[in-house]
Short mmCIF file of C-alpha atoms and ligand atoms in Angstrom, two decimals:
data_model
loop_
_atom_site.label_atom_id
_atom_site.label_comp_id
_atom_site.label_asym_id
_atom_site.label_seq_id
_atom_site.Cartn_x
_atom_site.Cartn_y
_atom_site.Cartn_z
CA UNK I 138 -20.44 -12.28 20.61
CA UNK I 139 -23.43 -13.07 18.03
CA UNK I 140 -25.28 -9.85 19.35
CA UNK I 141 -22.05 -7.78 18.76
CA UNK I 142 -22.26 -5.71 14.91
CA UNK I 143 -19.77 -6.67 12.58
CA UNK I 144 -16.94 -4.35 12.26
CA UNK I 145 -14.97 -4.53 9.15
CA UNK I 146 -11.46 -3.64 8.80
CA UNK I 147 -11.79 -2.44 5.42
CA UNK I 148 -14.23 -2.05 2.39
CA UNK I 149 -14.50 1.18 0.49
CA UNK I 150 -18.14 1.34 -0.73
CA UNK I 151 -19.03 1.50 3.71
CA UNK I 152 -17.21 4.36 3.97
CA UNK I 153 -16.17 7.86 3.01
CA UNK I 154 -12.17 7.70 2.58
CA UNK I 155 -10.62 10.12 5.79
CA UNK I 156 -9.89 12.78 3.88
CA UNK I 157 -13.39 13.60 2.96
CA UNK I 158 -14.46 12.33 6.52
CA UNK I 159 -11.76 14.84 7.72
CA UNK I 160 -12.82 17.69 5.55
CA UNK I 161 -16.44 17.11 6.27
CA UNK I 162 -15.74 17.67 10.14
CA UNK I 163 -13.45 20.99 9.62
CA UNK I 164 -16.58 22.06 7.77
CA UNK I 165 -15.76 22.53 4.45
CA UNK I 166 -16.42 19.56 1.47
CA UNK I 167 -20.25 20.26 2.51
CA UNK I 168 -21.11 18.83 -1.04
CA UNK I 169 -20.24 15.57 0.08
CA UNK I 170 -22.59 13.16 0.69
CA UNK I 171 -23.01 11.92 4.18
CA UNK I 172 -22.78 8.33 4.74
CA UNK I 173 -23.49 6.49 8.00
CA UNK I 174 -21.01 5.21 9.25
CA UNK I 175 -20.96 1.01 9.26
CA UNK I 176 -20.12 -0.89 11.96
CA UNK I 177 -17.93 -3.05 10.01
CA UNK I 178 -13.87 -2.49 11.02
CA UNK I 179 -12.16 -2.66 8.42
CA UNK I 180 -8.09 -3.62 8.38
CA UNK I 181 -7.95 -4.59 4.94
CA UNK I 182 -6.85 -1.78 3.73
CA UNK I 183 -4.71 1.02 3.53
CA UNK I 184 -7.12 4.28 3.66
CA UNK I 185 -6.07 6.25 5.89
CA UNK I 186 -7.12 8.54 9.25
CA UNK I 187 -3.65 9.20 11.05
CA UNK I 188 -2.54 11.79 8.52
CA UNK I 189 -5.42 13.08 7.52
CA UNK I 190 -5.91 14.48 11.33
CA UNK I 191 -2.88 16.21 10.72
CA UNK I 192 -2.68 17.83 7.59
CA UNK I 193 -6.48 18.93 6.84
CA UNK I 194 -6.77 22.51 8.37
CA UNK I 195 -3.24 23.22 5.85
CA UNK I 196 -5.21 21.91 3.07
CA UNK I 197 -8.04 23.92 3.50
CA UNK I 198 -6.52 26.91 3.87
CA UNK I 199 -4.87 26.02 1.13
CA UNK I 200 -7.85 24.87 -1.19
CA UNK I 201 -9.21 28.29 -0.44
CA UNK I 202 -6.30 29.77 -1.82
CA UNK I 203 -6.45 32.34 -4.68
CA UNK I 204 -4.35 30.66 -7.29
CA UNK I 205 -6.51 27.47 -7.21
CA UNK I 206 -9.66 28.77 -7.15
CA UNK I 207 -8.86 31.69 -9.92
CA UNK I 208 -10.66 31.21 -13.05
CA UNK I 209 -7.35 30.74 -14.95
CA UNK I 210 -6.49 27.70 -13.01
CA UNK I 211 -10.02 26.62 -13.22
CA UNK I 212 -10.36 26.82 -17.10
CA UNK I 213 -5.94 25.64 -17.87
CA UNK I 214 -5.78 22.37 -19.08
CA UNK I 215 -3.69 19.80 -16.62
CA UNK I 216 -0.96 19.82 -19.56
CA UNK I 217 -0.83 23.71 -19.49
CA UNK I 218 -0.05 24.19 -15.47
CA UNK I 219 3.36 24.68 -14.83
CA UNK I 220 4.15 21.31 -13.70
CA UNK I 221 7.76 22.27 -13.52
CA UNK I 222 6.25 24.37 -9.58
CA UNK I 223 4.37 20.97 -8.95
CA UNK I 224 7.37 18.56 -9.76
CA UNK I 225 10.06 21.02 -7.83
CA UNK I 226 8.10 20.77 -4.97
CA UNK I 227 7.69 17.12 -5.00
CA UNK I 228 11.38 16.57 -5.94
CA UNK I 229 12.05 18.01 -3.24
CA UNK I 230 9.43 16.63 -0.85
CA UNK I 231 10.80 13.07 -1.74
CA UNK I 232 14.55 14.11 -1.13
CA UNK I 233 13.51 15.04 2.31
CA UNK I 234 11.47 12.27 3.03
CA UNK I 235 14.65 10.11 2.17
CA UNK I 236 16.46 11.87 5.11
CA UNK I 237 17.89 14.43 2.30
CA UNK I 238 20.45 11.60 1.38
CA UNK I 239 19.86 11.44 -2.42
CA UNK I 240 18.89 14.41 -4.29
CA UNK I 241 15.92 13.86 -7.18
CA UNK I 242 16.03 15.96 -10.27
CA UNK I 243 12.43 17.28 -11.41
CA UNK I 244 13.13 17.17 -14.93
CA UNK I 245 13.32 12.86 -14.32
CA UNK I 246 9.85 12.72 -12.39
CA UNK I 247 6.76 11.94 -14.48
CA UNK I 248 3.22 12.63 -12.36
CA UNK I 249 0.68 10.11 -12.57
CA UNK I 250 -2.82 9.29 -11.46
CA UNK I 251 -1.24 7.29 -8.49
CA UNK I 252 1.02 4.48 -7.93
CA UNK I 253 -1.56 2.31 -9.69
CA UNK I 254 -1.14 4.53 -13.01
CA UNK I 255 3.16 4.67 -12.53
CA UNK I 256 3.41 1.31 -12.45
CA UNK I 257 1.34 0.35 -14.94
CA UNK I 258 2.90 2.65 -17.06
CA UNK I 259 6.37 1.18 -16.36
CA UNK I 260 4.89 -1.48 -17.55
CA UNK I 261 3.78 -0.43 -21.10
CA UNK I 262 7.01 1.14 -20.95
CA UNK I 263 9.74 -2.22 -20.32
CA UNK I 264 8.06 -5.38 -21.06
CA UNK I 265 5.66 -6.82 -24.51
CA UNK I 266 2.50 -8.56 -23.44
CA UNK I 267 3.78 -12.08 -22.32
CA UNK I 268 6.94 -10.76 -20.50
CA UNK I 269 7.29 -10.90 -17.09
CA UNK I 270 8.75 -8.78 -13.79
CA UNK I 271 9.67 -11.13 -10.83
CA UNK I 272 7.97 -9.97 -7.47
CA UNK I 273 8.52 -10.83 -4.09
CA UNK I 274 5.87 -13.00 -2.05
CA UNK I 275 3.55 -12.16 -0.62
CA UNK I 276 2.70 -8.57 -2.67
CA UNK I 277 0.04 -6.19 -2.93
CA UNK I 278 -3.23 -7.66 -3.85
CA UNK I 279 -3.62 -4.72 -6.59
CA UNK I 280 -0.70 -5.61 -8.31
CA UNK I 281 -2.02 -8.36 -10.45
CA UNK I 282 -4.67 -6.16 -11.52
CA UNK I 283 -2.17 -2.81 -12.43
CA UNK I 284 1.17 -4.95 -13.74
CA UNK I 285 -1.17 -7.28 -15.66
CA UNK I 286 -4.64 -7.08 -16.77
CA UNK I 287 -4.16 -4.38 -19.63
CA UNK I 288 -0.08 -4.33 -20.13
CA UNK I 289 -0.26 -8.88 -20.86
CA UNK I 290 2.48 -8.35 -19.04
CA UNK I 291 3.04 -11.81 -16.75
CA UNK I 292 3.78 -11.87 -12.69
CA UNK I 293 6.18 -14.58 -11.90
CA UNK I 294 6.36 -15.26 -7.69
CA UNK I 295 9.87 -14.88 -5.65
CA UNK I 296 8.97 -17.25 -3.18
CA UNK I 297 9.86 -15.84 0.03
CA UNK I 298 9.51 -17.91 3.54
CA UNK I 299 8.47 -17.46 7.35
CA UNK I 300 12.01 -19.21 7.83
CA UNK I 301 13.88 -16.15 7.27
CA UNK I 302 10.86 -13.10 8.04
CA UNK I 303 9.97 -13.59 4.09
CA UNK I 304 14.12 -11.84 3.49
CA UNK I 305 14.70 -11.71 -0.59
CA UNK I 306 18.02 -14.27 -1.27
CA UNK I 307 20.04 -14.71 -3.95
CA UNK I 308 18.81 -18.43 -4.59
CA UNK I 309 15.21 -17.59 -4.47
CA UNK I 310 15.84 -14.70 -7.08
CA UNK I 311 17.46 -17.19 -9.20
CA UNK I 312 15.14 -19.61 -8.73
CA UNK I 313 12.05 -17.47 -9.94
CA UNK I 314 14.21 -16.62 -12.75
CA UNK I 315 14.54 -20.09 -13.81
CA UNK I 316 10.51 -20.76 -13.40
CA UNK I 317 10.31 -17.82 -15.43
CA UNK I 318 12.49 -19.49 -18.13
CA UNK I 319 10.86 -23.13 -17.93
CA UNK I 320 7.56 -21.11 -18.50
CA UNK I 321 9.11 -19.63 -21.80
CA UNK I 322 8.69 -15.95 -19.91
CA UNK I 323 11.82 -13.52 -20.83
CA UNK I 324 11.76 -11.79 -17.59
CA UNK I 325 12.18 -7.88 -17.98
CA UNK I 326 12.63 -7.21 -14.38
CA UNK I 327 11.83 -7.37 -10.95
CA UNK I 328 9.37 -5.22 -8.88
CA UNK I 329 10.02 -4.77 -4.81
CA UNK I 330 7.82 -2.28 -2.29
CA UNK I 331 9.88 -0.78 0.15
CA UNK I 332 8.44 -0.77 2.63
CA UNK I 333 6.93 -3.34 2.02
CA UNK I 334 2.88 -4.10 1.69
CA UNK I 335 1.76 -6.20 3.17
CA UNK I 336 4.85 -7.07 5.20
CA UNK I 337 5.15 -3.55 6.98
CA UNK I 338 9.05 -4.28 6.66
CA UNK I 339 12.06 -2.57 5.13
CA UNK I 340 14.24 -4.14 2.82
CA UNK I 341 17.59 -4.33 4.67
CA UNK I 342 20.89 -3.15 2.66
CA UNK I 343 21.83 -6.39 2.16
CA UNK I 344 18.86 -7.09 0.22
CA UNK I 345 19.20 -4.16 -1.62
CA UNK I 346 22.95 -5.30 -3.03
CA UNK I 347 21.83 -8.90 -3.74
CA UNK I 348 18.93 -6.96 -5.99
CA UNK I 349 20.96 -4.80 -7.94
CA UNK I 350 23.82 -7.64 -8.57
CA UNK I 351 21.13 -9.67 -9.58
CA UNK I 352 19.50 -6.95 -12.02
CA UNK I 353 22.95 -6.11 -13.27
CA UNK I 354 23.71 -9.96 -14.42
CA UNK I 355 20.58 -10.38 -15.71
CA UNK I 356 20.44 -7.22 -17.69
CA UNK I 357 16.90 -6.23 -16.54
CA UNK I 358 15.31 -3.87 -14.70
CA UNK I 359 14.57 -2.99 -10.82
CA UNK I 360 11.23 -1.16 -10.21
CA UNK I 361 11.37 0.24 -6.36
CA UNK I 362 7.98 1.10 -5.21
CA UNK I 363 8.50 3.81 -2.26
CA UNK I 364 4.51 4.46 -1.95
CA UNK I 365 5.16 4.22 1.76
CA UNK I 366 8.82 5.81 2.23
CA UNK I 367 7.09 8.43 4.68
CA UNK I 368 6.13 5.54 7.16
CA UNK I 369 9.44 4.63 8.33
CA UNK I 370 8.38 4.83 12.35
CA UNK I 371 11.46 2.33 13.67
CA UNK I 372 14.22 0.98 13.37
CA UNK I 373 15.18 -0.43 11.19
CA UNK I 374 14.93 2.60 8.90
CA UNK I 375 14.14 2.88 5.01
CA UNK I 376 16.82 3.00 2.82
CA UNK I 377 15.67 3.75 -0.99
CA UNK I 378 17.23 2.71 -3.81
CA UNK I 379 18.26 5.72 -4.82
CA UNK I 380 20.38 5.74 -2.18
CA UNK I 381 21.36 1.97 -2.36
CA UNK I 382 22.39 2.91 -5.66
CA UNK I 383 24.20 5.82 -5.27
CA UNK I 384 27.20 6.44 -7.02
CA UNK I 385 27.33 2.53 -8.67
CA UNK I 386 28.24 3.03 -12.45
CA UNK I 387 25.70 1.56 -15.22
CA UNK I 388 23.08 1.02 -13.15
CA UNK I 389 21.00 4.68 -13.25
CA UNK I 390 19.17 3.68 -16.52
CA UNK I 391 17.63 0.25 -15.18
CA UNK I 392 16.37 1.63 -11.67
CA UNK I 393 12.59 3.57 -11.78
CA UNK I 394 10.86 4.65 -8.55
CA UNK I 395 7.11 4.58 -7.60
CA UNK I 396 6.08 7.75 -5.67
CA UNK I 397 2.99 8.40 -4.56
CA UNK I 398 1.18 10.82 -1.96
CA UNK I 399 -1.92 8.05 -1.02
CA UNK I 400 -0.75 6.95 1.79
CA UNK I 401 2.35 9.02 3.33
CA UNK I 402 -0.23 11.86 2.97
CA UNK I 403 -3.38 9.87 3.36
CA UNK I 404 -4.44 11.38 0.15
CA UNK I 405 -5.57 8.08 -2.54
CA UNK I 406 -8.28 10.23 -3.92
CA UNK I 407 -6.55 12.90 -5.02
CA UNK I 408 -4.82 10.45 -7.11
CA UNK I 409 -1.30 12.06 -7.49
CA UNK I 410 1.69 9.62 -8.50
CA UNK I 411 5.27 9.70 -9.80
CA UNK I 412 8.10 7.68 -11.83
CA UNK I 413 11.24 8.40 -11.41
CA UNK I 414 13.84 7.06 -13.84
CA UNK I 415 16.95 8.35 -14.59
CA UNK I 416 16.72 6.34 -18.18
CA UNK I 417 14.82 9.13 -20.76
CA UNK I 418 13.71 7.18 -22.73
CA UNK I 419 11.23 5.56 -19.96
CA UNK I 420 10.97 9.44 -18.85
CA UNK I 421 9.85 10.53 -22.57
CA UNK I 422 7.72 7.46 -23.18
CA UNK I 423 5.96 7.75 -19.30
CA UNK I 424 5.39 11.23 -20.12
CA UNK I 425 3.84 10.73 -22.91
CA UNK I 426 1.44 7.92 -21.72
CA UNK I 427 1.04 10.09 -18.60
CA UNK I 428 -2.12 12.20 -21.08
CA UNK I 429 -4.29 8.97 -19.90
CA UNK I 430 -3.94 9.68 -15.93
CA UNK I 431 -3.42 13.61 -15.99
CA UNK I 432 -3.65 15.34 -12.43
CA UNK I 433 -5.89 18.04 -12.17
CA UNK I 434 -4.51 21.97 -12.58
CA UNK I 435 -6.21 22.17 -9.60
CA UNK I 436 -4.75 19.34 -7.35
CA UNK I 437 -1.43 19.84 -8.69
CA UNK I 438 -1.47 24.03 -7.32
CA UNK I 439 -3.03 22.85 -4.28
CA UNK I 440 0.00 20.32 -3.29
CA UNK I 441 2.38 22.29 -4.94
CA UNK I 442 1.61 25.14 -2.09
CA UNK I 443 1.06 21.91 0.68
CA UNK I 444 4.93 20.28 -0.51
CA UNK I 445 6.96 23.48 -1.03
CA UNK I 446 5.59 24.05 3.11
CA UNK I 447 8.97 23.05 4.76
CA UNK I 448 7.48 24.00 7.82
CA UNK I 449 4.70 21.75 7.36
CA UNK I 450 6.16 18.87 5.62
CA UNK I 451 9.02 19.05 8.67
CA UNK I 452 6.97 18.41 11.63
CA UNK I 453 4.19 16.40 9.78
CA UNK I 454 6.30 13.51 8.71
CA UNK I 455 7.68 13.62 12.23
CA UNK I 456 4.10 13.45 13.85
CA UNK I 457 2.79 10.77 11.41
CA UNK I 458 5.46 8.49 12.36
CA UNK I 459 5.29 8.73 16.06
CA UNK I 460 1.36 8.40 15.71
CA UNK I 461 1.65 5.45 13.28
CA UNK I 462 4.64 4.09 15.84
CA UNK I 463 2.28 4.33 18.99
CA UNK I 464 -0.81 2.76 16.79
CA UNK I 465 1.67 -0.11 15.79
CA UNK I 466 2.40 -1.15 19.04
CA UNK I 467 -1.04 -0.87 20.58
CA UNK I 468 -2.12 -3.59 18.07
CA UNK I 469 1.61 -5.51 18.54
CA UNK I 470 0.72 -5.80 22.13
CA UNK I 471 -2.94 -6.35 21.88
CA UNK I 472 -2.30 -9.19 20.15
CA UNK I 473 0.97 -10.65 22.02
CA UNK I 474 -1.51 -10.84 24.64
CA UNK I 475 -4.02 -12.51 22.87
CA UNK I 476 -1.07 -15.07 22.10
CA UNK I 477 -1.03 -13.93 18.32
CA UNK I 478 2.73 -13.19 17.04
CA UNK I 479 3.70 -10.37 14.22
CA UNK I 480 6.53 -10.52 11.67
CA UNK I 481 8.38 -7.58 13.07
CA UNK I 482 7.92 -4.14 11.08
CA UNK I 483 9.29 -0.62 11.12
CA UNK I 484 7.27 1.00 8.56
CA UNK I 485 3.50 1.07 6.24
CA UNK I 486 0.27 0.88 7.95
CA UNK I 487 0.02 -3.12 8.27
CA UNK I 488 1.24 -5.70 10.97
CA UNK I 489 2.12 -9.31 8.98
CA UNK I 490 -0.11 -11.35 11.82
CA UNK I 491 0.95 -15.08 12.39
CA UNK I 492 -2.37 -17.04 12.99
CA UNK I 493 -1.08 -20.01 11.73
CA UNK I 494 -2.05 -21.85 14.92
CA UNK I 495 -5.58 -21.06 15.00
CA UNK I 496 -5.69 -22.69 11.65
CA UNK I 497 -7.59 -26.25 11.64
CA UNK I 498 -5.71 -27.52 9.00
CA UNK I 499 -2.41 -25.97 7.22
CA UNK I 500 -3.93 -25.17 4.26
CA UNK I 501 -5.40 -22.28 2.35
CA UNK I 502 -8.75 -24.04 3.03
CA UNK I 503 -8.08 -23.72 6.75
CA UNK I 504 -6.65 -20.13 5.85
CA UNK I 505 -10.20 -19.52 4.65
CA UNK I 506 -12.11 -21.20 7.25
CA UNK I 507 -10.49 -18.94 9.83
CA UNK I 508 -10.77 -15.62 7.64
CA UNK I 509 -14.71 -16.35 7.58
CA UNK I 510 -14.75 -16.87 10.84
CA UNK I 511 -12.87 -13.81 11.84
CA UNK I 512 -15.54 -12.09 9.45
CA UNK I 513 -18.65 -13.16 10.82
CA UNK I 514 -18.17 -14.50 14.07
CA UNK I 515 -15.89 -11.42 15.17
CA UNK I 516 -16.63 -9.13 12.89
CA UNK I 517 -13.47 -7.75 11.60
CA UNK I 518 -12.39 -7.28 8.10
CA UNK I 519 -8.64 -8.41 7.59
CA UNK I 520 -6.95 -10.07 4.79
CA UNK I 521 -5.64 -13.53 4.38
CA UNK I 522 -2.06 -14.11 3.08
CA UNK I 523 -3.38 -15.80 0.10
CA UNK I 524 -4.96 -12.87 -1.16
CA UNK I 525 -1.24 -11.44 -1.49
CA UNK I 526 0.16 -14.74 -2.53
CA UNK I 527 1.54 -15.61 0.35
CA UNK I 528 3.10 -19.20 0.38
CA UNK I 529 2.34 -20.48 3.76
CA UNK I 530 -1.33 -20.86 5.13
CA UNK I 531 -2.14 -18.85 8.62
CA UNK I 532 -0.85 -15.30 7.92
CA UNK I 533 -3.04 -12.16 7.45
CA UNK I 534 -2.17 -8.64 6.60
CA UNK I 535 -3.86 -6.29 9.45
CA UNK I 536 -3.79 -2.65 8.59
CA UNK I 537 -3.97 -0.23 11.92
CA UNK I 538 -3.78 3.05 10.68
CA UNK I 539 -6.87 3.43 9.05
CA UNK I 540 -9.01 3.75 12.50
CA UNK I 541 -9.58 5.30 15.95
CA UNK I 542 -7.60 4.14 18.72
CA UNK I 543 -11.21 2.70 20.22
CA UNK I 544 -12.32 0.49 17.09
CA UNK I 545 -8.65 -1.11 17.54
CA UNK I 546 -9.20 -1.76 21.10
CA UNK I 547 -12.83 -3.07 19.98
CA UNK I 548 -11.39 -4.88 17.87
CA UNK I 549 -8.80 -6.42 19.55
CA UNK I 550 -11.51 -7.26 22.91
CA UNK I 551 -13.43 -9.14 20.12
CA UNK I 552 -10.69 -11.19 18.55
CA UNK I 553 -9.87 -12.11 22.44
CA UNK I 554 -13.05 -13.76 23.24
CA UNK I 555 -13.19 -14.96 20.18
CA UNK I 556 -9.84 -16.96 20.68
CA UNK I 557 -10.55 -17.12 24.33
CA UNK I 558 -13.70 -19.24 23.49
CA UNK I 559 -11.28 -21.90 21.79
CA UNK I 560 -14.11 -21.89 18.68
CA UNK I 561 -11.67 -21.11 15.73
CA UNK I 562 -10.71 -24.64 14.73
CA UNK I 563 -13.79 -25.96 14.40
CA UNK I 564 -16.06 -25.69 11.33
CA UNK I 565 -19.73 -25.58 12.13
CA UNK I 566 -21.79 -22.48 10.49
CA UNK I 567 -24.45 -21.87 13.74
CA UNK I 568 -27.74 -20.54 13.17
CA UNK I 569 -26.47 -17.28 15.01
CA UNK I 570 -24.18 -16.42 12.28
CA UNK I 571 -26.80 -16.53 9.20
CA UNK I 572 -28.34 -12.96 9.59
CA UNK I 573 -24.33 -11.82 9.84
CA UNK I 574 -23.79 -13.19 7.07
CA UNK I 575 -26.59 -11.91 4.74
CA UNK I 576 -25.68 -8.44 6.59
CA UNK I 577 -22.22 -8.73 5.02
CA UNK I 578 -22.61 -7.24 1.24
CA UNK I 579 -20.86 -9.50 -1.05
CA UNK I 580 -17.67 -6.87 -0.66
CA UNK I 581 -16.09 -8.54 1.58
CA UNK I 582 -16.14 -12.11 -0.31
CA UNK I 583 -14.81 -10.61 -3.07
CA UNK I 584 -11.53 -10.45 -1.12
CA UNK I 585 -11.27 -14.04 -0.79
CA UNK I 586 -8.06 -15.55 -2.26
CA UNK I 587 -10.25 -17.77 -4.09
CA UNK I 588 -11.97 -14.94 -6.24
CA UNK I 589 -8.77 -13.20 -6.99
CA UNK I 590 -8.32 -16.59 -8.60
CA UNK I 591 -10.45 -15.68 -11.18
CA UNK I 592 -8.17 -12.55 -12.36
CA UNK I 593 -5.42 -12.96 -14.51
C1 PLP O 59 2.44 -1.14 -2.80
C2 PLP O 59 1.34 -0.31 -3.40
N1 PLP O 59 1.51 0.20 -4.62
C3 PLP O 59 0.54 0.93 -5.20
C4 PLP O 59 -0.65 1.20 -4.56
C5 PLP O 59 -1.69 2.06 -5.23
O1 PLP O 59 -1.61 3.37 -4.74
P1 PLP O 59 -2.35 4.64 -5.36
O2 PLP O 59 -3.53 4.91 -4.52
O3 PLP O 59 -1.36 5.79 -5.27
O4 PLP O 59 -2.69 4.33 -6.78
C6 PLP O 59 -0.86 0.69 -3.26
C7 PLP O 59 -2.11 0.93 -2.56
O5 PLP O 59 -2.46 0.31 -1.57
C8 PLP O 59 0.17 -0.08 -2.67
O6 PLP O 59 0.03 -0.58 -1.43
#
């Protein structure tokens, strides 16, 4: 295994995201530059290749469309397109997503530079620096970064356990409440991703009712973000708030949604977002903020055309869920016969791995130990649980839709003989692994749970 190149799961400045490696290989996007490809897999992240396979000969034909390339669309200022085309088409691209259960009214969508930019903005919008939204362990990474770092708005943990497959209960609501309090927090609301990352699970309609009681008694507000409502590959299937809420009286004004096309269309750097909030004055005050993230004219004509393709939109959510279904269980299986266990999941692009017996000690310093090893002994890229503030030691968040189906099967022959060779308890740093090591650019530490330490 020392001879074998590291392959990293993840780590954006390695590679060109798959929509540009996608373009690149239909021919067009010439102006990009070509990077090598590293030998590094990455499943730290969400980036990814299954859609992009799918939907980039429609968006070239569309790119070379008229409308976007004529010199009025070049030269209009992003507040000057008719957003009311863009937001129609994604209105209705998210009702249809949601099974065509709920119906979404453009005129209560606000686009934004992402999810990043929507929920940061939600939170400039409903809490004062030095309020807090309660979120559900373990959460997105990012999240301390966007909900924090320029709002001083405060993250207080749910803590969610293993002994229930990390389920959101009443007492552990009310107990993050109370933290909140004895930390002299006034808690504004509570933030859940459904599905979930890094979990890869939907919140169940149970969980859905104990969230809006709770919301209700507390007076606060619910922030659902659906970044990954086109995922849903199994059962059990998605159910968005909208529809959880549907038809409950004085409850419309406290629930916002996070939309974004990243990762149901493998599209993060096109950077197009949404809130939805049927409470205008979050609507008026989003839009308004909403001048600091604008979406290009041009991006906004070019998915206009893309969403309003029924056609299209039809059989590609179909497709991306039976492809993301078949990649799921490759890696399920790979690593149920490796002896490794998953949290079961239905939906995103990430298994919730259980390697809490490979840990030397039940800590997050064992946690660590193993992740290194798994980095430079193995040579794959995956995230430990305490970079998403995950409560118990030995879990890591594997993402499997961001590569071929031959780097997983790489991957997973490497993890084998790496477990197979009984070496990931112990702790000594061989010769043999120094050159991997000063191969690895300091990218990948910066994952570590222990640097994220030093964010807010
Ligand atoms: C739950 C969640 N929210 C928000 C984001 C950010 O998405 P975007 O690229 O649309 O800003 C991500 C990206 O991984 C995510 O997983």
């Amino acid at each position: 295994m020392g001879r074998t190149p590291p392959i990293s799961w993840g780590g954006r400045s390695t590679r060109r995201t798959p929509m540009i490696q996608s373009l690149t290989r239909q021919g067009s996007f010439r102006w990009v530059s070509q990077r090598t490809s590293s030998a590094l897999i990455s499943s730290n992240h969400g980036l990814r290749t299954i859609p992009t396979q799918l939907h980039s000969r429609k968006m070239e034909h569309y790119y070379s469309g008229s409308s976007l390339c004529s010199r009025t669309t070049m030269a209009c200022q992003p507040s000057r397109v008719p957003q009311c085309i863009h937001l129609q088409a994604l209105a209705k691209y998210m009702g249809e997503v949601r099974g065509n259960k709920v119906a979404f009214d453009p005129n209560k969508l606000v686009l934004t530079a992402g999810a990043t930019s929507a929920n940061e903005t939600l939170m400039f919008c409903l809490a004062e620096p030095g309020e807090a939204f309660l979120l559900p362990t373990p959460y997105y990474p990012g999240f301390d970064r966007d909900l924090k770092w320029r709002t001083g708005a405060e993250i207080v943990p749910i803590h969610c356990s293993s002994s229930n497959g990390f389920r959101i209960t009443k007492p552990a609501l009310e107990a993050a409440y109370q933290d909140a309090q004895k930390r002299s927090l006034r808690v504004k609301g509570v933030l859940v991703t459904n599905p979930s990352n890094p979990l890869g699970t939907t919140l169940t309609r149970h969980e859905l009712d104990i969230l809006v009681d709770f919301v209700v008694a507390k007076d606060i507000h619910l922030i659902s973000d659906e970044i990954y409502s086109g995922t849903n590959f199994d059962s059990p299937g998605f159910i968005s708030i909208s529809e959880a809420t549907k038809g409950r009286d004085n409850i419309s004004h406290r629930i916002h949604i996070v939309c974004s096309l990243s990762k149901d269309l493998g599209l993060p750097g096109f950077r197009v977002g949404a809130i939805y909030s049927e409470n205008e004055a979050v609507v008026s005050a989003a839009t308004k903020m909403s001048s600091f993230g604008m979406v290009s004219s041009q991006t906004q004509y070019l998915l206009a055309a893309l969403l309003s393709d029924k056609e299209f939109t039809d059989k590609y959510l179909l497709e991306n869920q039976m492809r993301l279904k078949e990649r799921h269980d490759m890696l399920v299986e790979g690593l149920r016969r490796i002896g490794i266990g998953c949290l079961k999941g239905s939906a995103a692009l990430f298994c919730w791995v259980d390697m809490r017996h490979l840990l030397k000690s039940n800590t997050f310093k064992g946690e660590m130990e193993l992740w290194k090893k798994i980095v430079y002994q193995v040579g794959l890229n995956i995230s430990p649980g305490s970079s998403c503030h995950c409560d118990e030691p030995g879990w890591f968040r594997v993402c499997f839709a961001n590569m071929s189906e031959d780097t997983l099967t790489l991957a997973m022959q490497r993890l084998k003989s790496f477990v197979d060779s009984g070496d990931c308890g112990s702790n000594h740093d061989s010769g043999r692994q120094r050159p991997r090591k000063q191969f690895l650019t300091k990218w990948v530490l910066r994952l570590s749970s222990t640097d994220r330490k030093s964010e807010r």
